[in-house]
mmCIF file of C-alpha atoms and ligand atoms in Angstrom:
data_model
loop_
_atom_site.group_PDB
_atom_site.id
_atom_site.type_symbol
_atom_site.label_atom_id
_atom_site.label_comp_id
_atom_site.label_asym_id
_atom_site.label_seq_id
_atom_site.Cartn_x
_atom_site.Cartn_y
_atom_site.Cartn_z
ATOM 1 C CA UNK U 23 68.533 40.027 -207.682
ATOM 2 C CA UNK U 24 66.736 41.772 -204.786
ATOM 3 C CA UNK U 25 70.010 42.509 -203.156
ATOM 4 C CA UNK U 26 71.632 43.821 -206.411
ATOM 5 C CA UNK U 27 68.596 46.143 -206.956
ATOM 6 C CA UNK U 28 68.835 47.441 -203.442
ATOM 7 C CA UNK U 29 72.545 48.199 -203.742
ATOM 8 C CA UNK U 30 72.017 49.869 -207.143
ATOM 9 C CA UNK U 31 69.283 51.969 -205.565
ATOM 10 C CA UNK U 32 71.526 52.969 -202.758
ATOM 11 C CA UNK U 33 74.377 54.000 -205.075
ATOM 12 C CA UNK U 34 71.899 55.964 -207.286
ATOM 13 C CA UNK U 35 70.752 57.937 -204.271
ATOM 14 C CA UNK U 36 74.056 58.115 -202.204
ATOM 15 C CA UNK U 37 76.858 57.683 -204.666
ATOM 16 C CA UNK U 38 79.510 54.925 -204.750
ATOM 17 C CA UNK U 39 79.835 52.803 -201.637
ATOM 18 C CA UNK U 40 83.162 51.626 -200.200
ATOM 19 C CA UNK U 41 84.031 47.858 -200.147
ATOM 20 C CA UNK U 42 83.298 47.655 -196.430
ATOM 21 C CA UNK U 43 79.696 48.828 -196.817
ATOM 22 C CA UNK U 44 79.188 46.628 -199.899
ATOM 23 C CA UNK U 45 80.708 43.485 -198.094
ATOM 24 C CA UNK U 46 78.672 44.186 -194.929
ATOM 25 C CA UNK U 47 75.431 44.074 -196.980
ATOM 26 C CA UNK U 48 76.415 41.111 -199.249
ATOM 27 C CA UNK U 49 77.639 38.947 -196.350
ATOM 28 C CA UNK U 50 74.529 39.594 -194.190
ATOM 29 C CA UNK U 51 72.161 38.767 -197.037
ATOM 30 C CA UNK U 52 74.204 35.631 -197.931
ATOM 31 C CA UNK U 53 74.221 34.057 -194.546
ATOM 32 C CA UNK U 54 70.584 35.022 -193.772
ATOM 33 C CA UNK U 55 69.383 33.249 -196.896
ATOM 34 C CA UNK U 56 71.068 29.747 -196.840
ATOM 35 C CA UNK U 57 73.168 27.136 -195.176
ATOM 36 C CA UNK U 58 76.260 27.425 -197.466
ATOM 37 C CA UNK U 59 78.557 24.603 -196.141
ATOM 38 C CA UNK U 60 79.413 21.182 -197.495
ATOM 39 C CA UNK U 61 79.830 19.351 -200.840
ATOM 40 C CA UNK U 62 76.446 20.645 -202.088
ATOM 41 C CA UNK U 63 77.066 24.193 -200.917
ATOM 42 C CA UNK U 64 79.711 26.782 -201.680
ATOM 43 C CA UNK U 65 82.633 25.872 -199.325
ATOM 44 C CA UNK U 66 83.732 23.558 -196.608
ATOM 45 C CA UNK U 67 85.361 24.420 -193.307
ATOM 46 C CA UNK U 68 87.692 22.581 -190.956
ATOM 47 C CA UNK U 69 84.999 21.370 -188.574
ATOM 48 C CA UNK U 70 82.892 20.180 -191.478
ATOM 49 C CA UNK U 71 85.921 18.217 -192.805
ATOM 50 C CA UNK U 72 86.431 16.260 -189.675
ATOM 51 C CA UNK U 73 85.137 15.766 -186.110
ATOM 52 C CA UNK U 74 88.798 15.783 -185.021
ATOM 53 C CA UNK U 75 88.956 19.604 -185.428
ATOM 54 C CA UNK U 76 86.247 20.343 -182.942
ATOM 55 C CA UNK U 77 87.366 17.521 -180.577
ATOM 56 C CA UNK U 78 90.945 19.062 -180.364
ATOM 57 C CA UNK U 79 89.572 22.546 -179.832
ATOM 58 C CA UNK U 80 87.367 21.144 -177.050
ATOM 59 C CA UNK U 81 90.434 19.698 -175.334
ATOM 60 C CA UNK U 82 92.195 23.079 -175.940
ATOM 61 C CA UNK U 83 89.315 24.930 -174.195
ATOM 62 C CA UNK U 84 89.199 22.297 -171.274
ATOM 63 C CA UNK U 85 93.067 22.799 -170.817
ATOM 64 C CA UNK U 86 92.586 26.693 -170.681
ATOM 65 C CA UNK U 87 89.898 26.242 -168.024
ATOM 66 C CA UNK U 88 92.045 24.161 -165.925
ATOM 67 C CA UNK U 89 94.894 26.738 -166.268
ATOM 68 C CA UNK U 90 92.442 29.450 -165.205
ATOM 69 C CA UNK U 91 91.820 27.348 -162.078
ATOM 70 C CA UNK U 92 88.614 25.568 -162.972
ATOM 71 C CA UNK U 93 86.249 28.384 -162.266
ATOM 72 C CA UNK U 94 82.785 27.199 -161.338
ATOM 73 C CA UNK U 95 81.232 29.552 -164.064
ATOM 74 C CA UNK U 96 82.891 30.581 -167.282
ATOM 75 C CA UNK U 97 81.571 31.594 -170.719
ATOM 76 C CA UNK U 98 82.368 29.335 -173.657
ATOM 77 C CA UNK U 99 81.911 31.753 -176.529
ATOM 78 C CA UNK U 100 81.951 30.946 -180.178
ATOM 79 C CA UNK U 101 81.874 33.502 -182.983
ATOM 80 C CA UNK U 102 80.097 32.611 -186.146
ATOM 81 C CA UNK U 103 79.450 28.938 -185.333
ATOM 82 C CA UNK U 104 78.072 27.939 -188.759
ATOM 83 C CA UNK U 105 76.254 24.673 -188.362
ATOM 84 C CA UNK U 106 77.336 24.299 -184.679
ATOM 85 C CA UNK U 107 79.508 21.355 -185.607
ATOM 86 C CA UNK U 108 82.686 22.631 -183.905
ATOM 87 C CA UNK U 109 80.791 23.246 -180.606
ATOM 88 C CA UNK U 110 78.943 19.968 -180.736
ATOM 89 C CA UNK U 111 82.236 18.049 -181.272
ATOM 90 C CA UNK U 112 83.994 20.077 -178.627
ATOM 91 C CA UNK U 113 81.223 19.401 -176.043
ATOM 92 C CA UNK U 114 81.222 15.640 -176.824
ATOM 93 C CA UNK U 115 85.031 15.464 -176.483
ATOM 94 C CA UNK U 116 84.906 17.110 -173.036
ATOM 95 C CA UNK U 117 82.008 15.104 -171.491
ATOM 96 C CA UNK U 118 84.508 13.209 -169.219
ATOM 97 C CA UNK U 119 86.270 16.345 -167.859
ATOM 98 C CA UNK U 120 84.917 16.615 -164.266
ATOM 99 C CA UNK U 121 82.951 19.883 -163.607
ATOM 100 C CA UNK U 122 83.656 21.223 -167.060
ATOM 101 C CA UNK U 123 80.106 21.052 -168.571
ATOM 102 C CA UNK U 124 78.529 22.225 -165.386
ATOM 103 C CA UNK U 125 80.816 25.233 -165.426
ATOM 104 C CA UNK U 126 80.409 26.244 -169.124
ATOM 105 C CA UNK U 127 77.749 28.754 -170.075
ATOM 106 C CA UNK U 128 77.504 28.635 -173.894
ATOM 107 C CA UNK U 129 77.222 31.859 -175.765
ATOM 108 C CA UNK U 130 77.055 32.015 -179.545
ATOM 109 C CA UNK U 131 77.632 35.198 -181.581
ATOM 110 C CA UNK U 132 75.662 34.644 -184.832
ATOM 111 C CA UNK U 133 73.730 37.011 -187.185
ATOM 112 C CA UNK U 134 72.061 34.403 -189.397
ATOM 113 C CA UNK U 135 68.527 33.064 -188.346
ATOM 114 C CA UNK U 136 68.951 30.140 -190.728
ATOM 115 C CA UNK U 137 72.243 29.066 -189.052
ATOM 116 C CA UNK U 138 70.904 29.722 -185.567
ATOM 117 C CA UNK U 139 68.265 26.999 -186.208
ATOM 118 C CA UNK U 140 71.037 24.663 -187.281
ATOM 119 C CA UNK U 141 73.072 25.422 -184.154
ATOM 120 C CA UNK U 142 70.095 24.766 -181.923
ATOM 121 C CA UNK U 143 69.714 21.232 -183.286
ATOM 122 C CA UNK U 144 73.537 20.490 -183.162
ATOM 123 C CA UNK U 145 73.823 21.605 -179.589
ATOM 124 C CA UNK U 146 70.580 20.216 -178.254
ATOM 125 C CA UNK U 147 70.435 19.538 -174.547
ATOM 126 C CA UNK U 148 72.719 22.574 -173.509
ATOM 127 C CA UNK U 149 71.542 25.908 -172.368
ATOM 128 C CA UNK U 150 72.640 28.395 -175.020
ATOM 129 C CA UNK U 151 72.414 32.053 -175.410
ATOM 130 C CA UNK U 152 72.680 33.879 -178.698
ATOM 131 C CA UNK U 153 74.034 37.375 -179.314
ATOM 132 C CA UNK U 154 74.308 39.674 -182.388
ATOM 133 C CA UNK U 155 77.597 41.045 -181.164
ATOM 134 C CA UNK U 156 80.103 40.971 -178.283
ATOM 135 C CA UNK U 157 78.438 43.836 -176.522
ATOM 136 C CA UNK U 158 75.633 41.838 -174.879
ATOM 137 C CA UNK U 159 77.966 39.154 -173.444
ATOM 138 C CA UNK U 160 77.692 39.153 -169.653
ATOM 139 C CA UNK U 161 80.547 40.611 -167.593
ATOM 140 C CA UNK U 162 82.222 39.415 -164.431
ATOM 141 C CA UNK U 163 83.079 35.869 -165.443
ATOM 142 C CA UNK U 164 86.019 34.533 -167.453
ATOM 143 C CA UNK U 165 85.588 33.730 -171.119
ATOM 144 C CA UNK U 166 87.239 31.298 -173.362
ATOM 145 C CA UNK U 167 86.347 32.307 -176.995
ATOM 146 C CA UNK U 168 86.753 30.397 -180.221
ATOM 147 C CA UNK U 169 86.413 31.885 -183.814
ATOM 148 C CA UNK U 170 86.968 29.703 -186.886
ATOM 149 C CA UNK U 171 86.553 31.276 -190.232
ATOM 150 C CA UNK U 172 84.746 34.213 -188.678
ATOM 151 C CA UNK U 173 87.088 37.143 -189.171
ATOM 152 C CA UNK U 174 87.337 36.626 -192.887
ATOM 153 C CA UNK U 175 83.570 37.518 -193.222
ATOM 154 C CA UNK U 176 83.996 40.885 -191.485
ATOM 155 C CA UNK U 177 84.143 43.896 -193.924
ATOM 156 C CA UNK U 178 87.408 45.346 -195.363
ATOM 157 C CA UNK U 179 88.249 48.553 -197.018
ATOM 158 C CA UNK U 180 90.541 48.495 -200.090
ATOM 159 C CA UNK U 181 92.890 51.206 -201.318
ATOM 160 C CA UNK U 182 94.556 51.317 -204.718
ATOM 161 C CA UNK U 183 97.614 53.395 -205.690
ATOM 162 C CA UNK U 184 96.658 55.410 -208.762
ATOM 163 C CA UNK U 185 98.018 58.613 -210.206
ATOM 164 C CA UNK U 186 100.481 59.016 -207.452
ATOM 165 C CA UNK U 187 98.124 58.642 -204.581
ATOM 166 C CA UNK U 188 96.156 56.090 -202.491
ATOM 167 C CA UNK U 189 92.490 56.029 -203.507
ATOM 168 C CA UNK U 190 89.700 54.026 -201.975
ATOM 169 C CA UNK U 191 88.067 51.361 -204.074
ATOM 170 C CA UNK U 192 84.308 51.813 -204.285
ATOM 171 C CA UNK U 193 81.398 50.054 -205.933
ATOM 172 C CA UNK U 194 79.681 52.408 -208.344
ATOM 173 C CA UNK U 195 77.547 52.111 -211.611
ATOM 174 C CA UNK U 196 78.826 52.158 -215.117
ATOM 175 C CA UNK U 197 77.178 53.684 -218.120
ATOM 176 C CA UNK U 198 74.643 50.836 -218.364
ATOM 177 C CA UNK U 199 73.796 50.933 -214.661
ATOM 178 C CA UNK U 200 75.765 47.836 -213.907
ATOM 179 C CA UNK U 201 77.849 47.542 -210.689
ATOM 180 C CA UNK U 202 81.509 48.224 -211.281
ATOM 181 C CA UNK U 203 84.660 48.994 -209.264
ATOM 182 C CA UNK U 204 85.928 52.500 -209.339
ATOM 183 C CA UNK U 205 88.140 54.709 -207.150
ATOM 184 C CA UNK U 206 87.535 57.731 -204.865
ATOM 185 C CA UNK U 207 90.497 59.912 -203.791
ATOM 186 C CA UNK U 208 91.130 59.268 -200.204
ATOM 187 C CA UNK U 209 94.257 58.299 -198.272
ATOM 188 C CA UNK U 210 97.236 60.553 -197.574
ATOM 189 C CA UNK U 211 99.395 57.459 -196.632
ATOM 190 C CA UNK U 212 103.081 56.998 -197.205
ATOM 191 C CA UNK U 213 103.614 56.048 -200.809
ATOM 192 C CA UNK U 214 107.409 55.416 -200.900
ATOM 193 C CA UNK U 215 107.256 51.932 -202.179
ATOM 194 C CA UNK U 216 103.949 52.001 -203.868
ATOM 195 C CA UNK U 217 103.574 51.521 -207.667
ATOM 196 C CA UNK U 218 100.657 52.176 -209.959
ATOM 197 C CA UNK U 219 97.908 49.556 -209.382
ATOM 198 C CA UNK U 220 99.041 48.341 -205.973
ATOM 199 C CA UNK U 221 96.162 47.396 -203.646
ATOM 200 C CA UNK U 222 96.155 47.343 -199.896
ATOM 201 C CA UNK U 223 93.508 46.430 -197.454
ATOM 202 C CA UNK U 224 92.467 47.627 -194.026
ATOM 203 C CA UNK U 225 89.814 46.017 -191.827
ATOM 204 C CA UNK U 226 88.570 48.347 -189.063
ATOM 205 C CA UNK U 227 85.804 45.667 -188.363
ATOM 206 C CA UNK U 228 88.413 42.962 -187.715
ATOM 207 C CA UNK U 229 90.735 45.294 -185.708
ATOM 208 C CA UNK U 230 87.972 46.578 -183.441
ATOM 209 C CA UNK U 231 86.406 43.023 -183.020
ATOM 210 C CA UNK U 232 89.754 41.551 -181.871
ATOM 211 C CA UNK U 233 90.527 44.576 -179.632
ATOM 212 C CA UNK U 234 87.131 44.401 -177.911
ATOM 213 C CA UNK U 235 87.777 40.715 -177.305
ATOM 214 C CA UNK U 236 91.204 41.634 -175.711
ATOM 215 C CA UNK U 237 89.513 44.267 -173.447
ATOM 216 C CA UNK U 238 87.207 41.602 -172.221
ATOM 217 C CA UNK U 239 90.093 39.284 -171.510
ATOM 218 C CA UNK U 240 91.872 41.869 -169.541
ATOM 219 C CA UNK U 241 88.800 42.681 -167.446
ATOM 220 C CA UNK U 242 87.245 39.129 -167.122
ATOM 221 C CA UNK U 243 90.249 36.810 -167.649
ATOM 222 C CA UNK U 244 90.376 33.998 -170.091
ATOM 223 C CA UNK U 245 91.617 33.074 -173.587
ATOM 224 C CA UNK U 246 90.670 33.674 -177.216
ATOM 225 C CA UNK U 247 91.607 31.597 -180.316
ATOM 226 C CA UNK U 248 91.217 32.950 -183.817
ATOM 227 C CA UNK U 249 91.708 30.574 -186.847
ATOM 228 C CA UNK U 250 91.358 31.812 -190.383
ATOM 229 C CA UNK U 251 93.166 32.059 -193.697
ATOM 230 C CA UNK U 252 95.373 34.940 -193.869
ATOM 231 C CA UNK U 253 98.948 36.360 -193.899
ATOM 232 C CA UNK U 254 101.406 37.411 -191.218
ATOM 233 C CA UNK U 255 103.577 40.053 -192.925
ATOM 234 C CA UNK U 256 101.700 43.385 -192.902
ATOM 235 C CA UNK U 257 100.576 44.959 -196.111
ATOM 236 C CA UNK U 258 101.660 44.253 -199.588
ATOM 237 C CA UNK U 259 99.461 41.296 -200.185
ATOM 238 C CA UNK U 260 97.269 43.037 -202.603
ATOM 239 C CA UNK U 261 93.746 42.368 -203.296
ATOM 240 C CA UNK U 262 92.435 39.294 -201.247
ATOM 241 C CA UNK U 263 88.754 39.985 -201.643
ATOM 242 C CA UNK U 264 87.317 36.722 -202.957
ATOM 243 C CA UNK U 265 83.902 35.153 -203.787
ATOM 244 C CA UNK U 266 83.348 31.401 -203.661
ATOM 245 C CA UNK U 267 80.407 29.781 -205.330
ATOM 246 C CA UNK U 268 80.032 25.923 -205.483
ATOM 247 C CA UNK U 269 83.693 25.604 -204.421
ATOM 248 C CA UNK U 270 84.956 27.766 -207.320
ATOM 249 C CA UNK U 271 86.202 31.379 -207.311
ATOM 250 C CA UNK U 272 83.848 33.863 -208.998
ATOM 251 C CA UNK U 273 83.884 37.511 -209.772
ATOM 252 C CA UNK U 274 83.068 39.582 -206.661
ATOM 253 C CA UNK U 275 80.462 41.662 -208.418
ATOM 254 C CA UNK U 276 78.756 38.803 -210.242
ATOM 255 C CA UNK U 277 75.859 37.023 -208.518
ATOM 256 C CA UNK U 278 76.150 39.171 -205.377
ATOM 257 C CA UNK U 279 74.646 37.635 -202.319
ATOM 258 C CA UNK U 280 74.722 34.206 -203.943
ATOM 259 C CA UNK U 281 78.519 33.584 -203.280
ATOM 260 C CA UNK U 282 80.534 33.683 -200.059
ATOM 261 C CA UNK U 283 82.399 36.919 -200.015
ATOM 262 C CA UNK U 284 85.504 37.119 -197.749
ATOM 263 C CA UNK U 285 88.973 38.565 -197.412
ATOM 264 C CA UNK U 286 92.174 37.144 -196.019
ATOM 265 C CA UNK U 287 92.889 38.165 -192.458
ATOM 266 C CA UNK U 288 95.961 40.389 -191.758
ATOM 267 C CA UNK U 289 97.304 38.388 -188.746
ATOM 268 C CA UNK U 290 100.428 40.522 -188.645
ATOM 269 C CA UNK U 291 98.351 43.512 -187.848
ATOM 270 C CA UNK U 292 96.453 41.679 -185.083
ATOM 271 C CA UNK U 293 99.412 40.004 -183.310
ATOM 272 C CA UNK U 294 100.481 43.198 -181.531
ATOM 273 C CA UNK U 295 101.330 43.302 -177.973
ATOM 274 C CA UNK U 296 98.399 43.799 -175.726
ATOM 275 C CA UNK U 297 99.286 45.106 -172.370
ATOM 276 C CA UNK U 298 98.435 42.520 -169.652
ATOM 277 C CA UNK U 299 97.920 39.727 -172.169
ATOM 278 C CA UNK U 300 100.009 37.014 -173.647
ATOM 279 C CA UNK U 301 99.976 36.809 -177.459
ATOM 280 C CA UNK U 302 100.582 33.456 -179.015
ATOM 281 C CA UNK U 303 101.319 33.021 -182.652
ATOM 282 C CA UNK U 304 100.359 33.497 -185.409
ATOM 283 C CA UNK U 305 101.404 30.067 -186.342
ATOM 284 C CA UNK U 306 100.268 27.756 -189.177
ATOM 285 C CA UNK U 307 97.234 25.556 -188.590
ATOM 286 C CA UNK U 308 99.256 22.294 -189.406
ATOM 287 C CA UNK U 309 101.801 22.527 -186.734
ATOM 288 C CA UNK U 310 99.132 23.790 -184.312
ATOM 289 C CA UNK U 311 96.938 20.678 -184.887
ATOM 290 C CA UNK U 312 99.866 18.430 -184.729
ATOM 291 C CA UNK U 313 100.871 19.921 -181.379
ATOM 292 C CA UNK U 314 97.429 19.292 -180.091
ATOM 293 C CA UNK U 315 97.788 15.710 -181.057
ATOM 294 C CA UNK U 316 95.755 15.175 -184.298
ATOM 295 C CA UNK U 317 97.889 12.377 -185.568
ATOM 296 C CA UNK U 318 97.224 10.469 -182.347
ATOM 297 C CA UNK U 319 93.632 11.275 -182.454
ATOM 298 C CA UNK U 320 93.387 9.961 -186.050
ATOM 299 C CA UNK U 321 95.163 6.697 -185.075
ATOM 300 C CA UNK U 322 92.688 6.193 -182.146
ATOM 301 C CA UNK U 323 89.733 6.717 -184.530
ATOM 302 C CA UNK U 324 91.112 4.330 -187.046
ATOM 303 C CA UNK U 325 91.200 1.551 -184.501
ATOM 304 C CA UNK U 326 87.429 1.349 -184.563
ATOM 305 C CA UNK U 327 87.027 2.150 -188.348
ATOM 306 C CA UNK U 328 86.601 -0.061 -191.401
ATOM 307 C CA UNK U 329 88.882 0.507 -194.393
ATOM 308 C CA UNK U 330 86.798 3.162 -196.114
ATOM 309 C CA UNK U 331 86.350 5.055 -192.841
ATOM 310 C CA UNK U 332 90.139 4.712 -192.311
ATOM 311 C CA UNK U 333 90.795 6.207 -195.630
ATOM 312 C CA UNK U 334 88.418 9.142 -194.895
ATOM 313 C CA UNK U 335 90.305 9.865 -191.608
ATOM 314 C CA UNK U 336 93.633 9.850 -193.451
ATOM 315 C CA UNK U 337 92.239 12.234 -196.001
ATOM 316 C CA UNK U 338 90.822 14.562 -193.454
ATOM 317 C CA UNK U 339 94.052 14.625 -191.504
ATOM 318 C CA UNK U 340 95.923 15.536 -194.726
ATOM 319 C CA UNK U 341 93.349 18.232 -195.707
ATOM 320 C CA UNK U 342 93.563 19.969 -192.290
ATOM 321 C CA UNK U 343 97.371 19.763 -191.795
ATOM 322 C CA UNK U 344 99.228 19.391 -195.200
ATOM 323 C CA UNK U 345 101.004 22.692 -196.221
ATOM 324 C CA UNK U 346 99.493 22.554 -199.683
ATOM 325 C CA UNK U 347 96.002 22.235 -198.348
ATOM 326 C CA UNK U 348 94.708 23.894 -195.128
ATOM 327 C CA UNK U 349 97.833 23.436 -193.097
ATOM 328 C CA UNK U 350 99.823 26.481 -194.105
ATOM 329 C CA UNK U 351 97.284 29.008 -195.500
ATOM 330 C CA UNK U 352 95.311 28.955 -192.220
ATOM 331 C CA UNK U 353 96.769 30.723 -189.216
ATOM 332 C CA UNK U 354 96.120 30.437 -185.473
ATOM 333 C CA UNK U 355 96.408 33.284 -183.074
ATOM 334 C CA UNK U 356 95.642 33.299 -179.391
ATOM 335 C CA UNK U 357 95.461 35.877 -176.576
ATOM 336 C CA UNK U 358 95.478 34.890 -172.907
ATOM 337 C CA UNK U 359 95.284 36.575 -169.437
ATOM 338 C CA UNK U 360 97.097 35.779 -166.247
ATOM 339 C CA UNK U 361 100.210 33.962 -167.521
ATOM 340 C CA UNK U 362 98.071 31.217 -169.090
ATOM 341 C CA UNK U 363 99.957 29.360 -171.809
ATOM 342 C CA UNK U 364 97.369 27.930 -174.326
ATOM 343 C CA UNK U 365 98.189 24.429 -175.777
ATOM 344 C CA UNK U 366 99.473 24.224 -179.288
ATOM 345 C CA UNK U 367 101.976 27.153 -179.046
HETATM 346 N N1 SAH J 421 82.858 28.710 -187.777
HETATM 347 C C1 SAH J 421 81.996 27.996 -188.809
HETATM 348 C C2 SAH J 421 81.318 28.903 -189.767
HETATM 349 C C3 SAH J 421 82.224 29.804 -190.507
HETATM 350 S S1 SAH J 421 81.302 30.751 -191.702
HETATM 351 C C4 SAH J 421 82.842 26.863 -189.354
HETATM 352 O O1 SAH J 421 84.031 26.893 -189.243
HETATM 353 O O2 SAH J 421 82.313 26.028 -190.025
HETATM 354 C C5 SAH J 421 81.093 32.263 -190.876
HETATM 355 C C6 SAH J 421 80.040 32.322 -189.824
HETATM 356 O O3 SAH J 421 80.063 33.676 -189.219
HETATM 357 C C7 SAH J 421 78.610 32.089 -190.155
HETATM 358 O O4 SAH J 421 78.027 31.307 -189.065
HETATM 359 C C8 SAH J 421 78.014 33.471 -190.299
HETATM 360 O O5 SAH J 421 76.684 33.490 -190.237
HETATM 361 C C9 SAH J 421 78.691 34.174 -189.209
HETATM 362 N N2 SAH J 421 78.927 35.640 -189.309
HETATM 363 C C10 SAH J 421 79.454 36.307 -190.418
HETATM 364 N N3 SAH J 421 79.526 37.609 -190.246
HETATM 365 C C11 SAH J 421 78.941 37.834 -188.973
HETATM 366 C C12 SAH J 421 78.797 38.951 -188.118
HETATM 367 N N4 SAH J 421 79.123 40.165 -188.601
HETATM 368 N N5 SAH J 421 78.269 38.851 -186.982
HETATM 369 C C13 SAH J 421 77.891 37.627 -186.472
HETATM 370 N N6 SAH J 421 78.162 36.500 -187.239
HETATM 371 C C14 SAH J 421 78.587 36.516 -188.446
#
């Protein structure tokens, strides 16, 4: 309730706020006040479904490092590491790669103090540096960056076509001082194919985060891998703002700060040519993980598993790769410097 009161107060004093401002405040409050993952939480992510996900990404990172020429120092960066599970699995899977652990400086970009504590425990024994944003990452060494379900948490703006023009969706107050969605005249965009009620989304936060990563890759060398739910064909996907509470969709204005508020990522807009970098994908998560060898990894794990564990491994494999589960909705996009060809594409 504290968050809703503070947002109401803000609107009373400053007028309606756009969705980006609203989302920024809600997401920050949400992640700073809980660990939201798993069966008892609000949602589950790929690294929490199975150790195979982080293990394969660990192998992906090690392969990139070899393609860069096995530099004696590089930054292994993860954005929004959650419980630290992906990084822990990736590090365990790469233990045997000669020189790799010695070369990796681990940098985590995380805004939640609650989750930083979890990450500290998960990655015990490694020297780790935390950052609030990309800006404070060191310069001068190559980087290999991972981001799973990070971009979807960054703020979006929404526009709705109404009365012959694009208007920005804003959160205001209704007659009884309750939060409600309204419109503010805004965008002089082309409206050729728009019809009344259409919604489109733009994320300056996502665009500028990815373009900052690309600038780093151009200067420092390396690779970046973004995995998230999203679409590949430009606009026209309508309203993708969603709130998940206890694994169910809830109204985005109900229980604010108590549900995970995200938007689908516009991979079509991100996968543009970056001068001096290779762009790989977006492709679907299922084929990507298959190419990295997830079926072989599952078969190996099953050799030392009892029947129940074997069934769990099969279920996780299906969950991560089947087109009607996470395999098609989730997309994978990579950027790479210096003619590196990242695995899986
Ligand atoms: N990658 C993890 C967690 C995904 S949830 C997994 O796959 O399980 C999103 C993560 O991003 C959380 O760790 C959250 O605290 C972090 N996060 C969200 N917005 C952020 C921001 N603007 N800056 C830094 N971290 C952020």
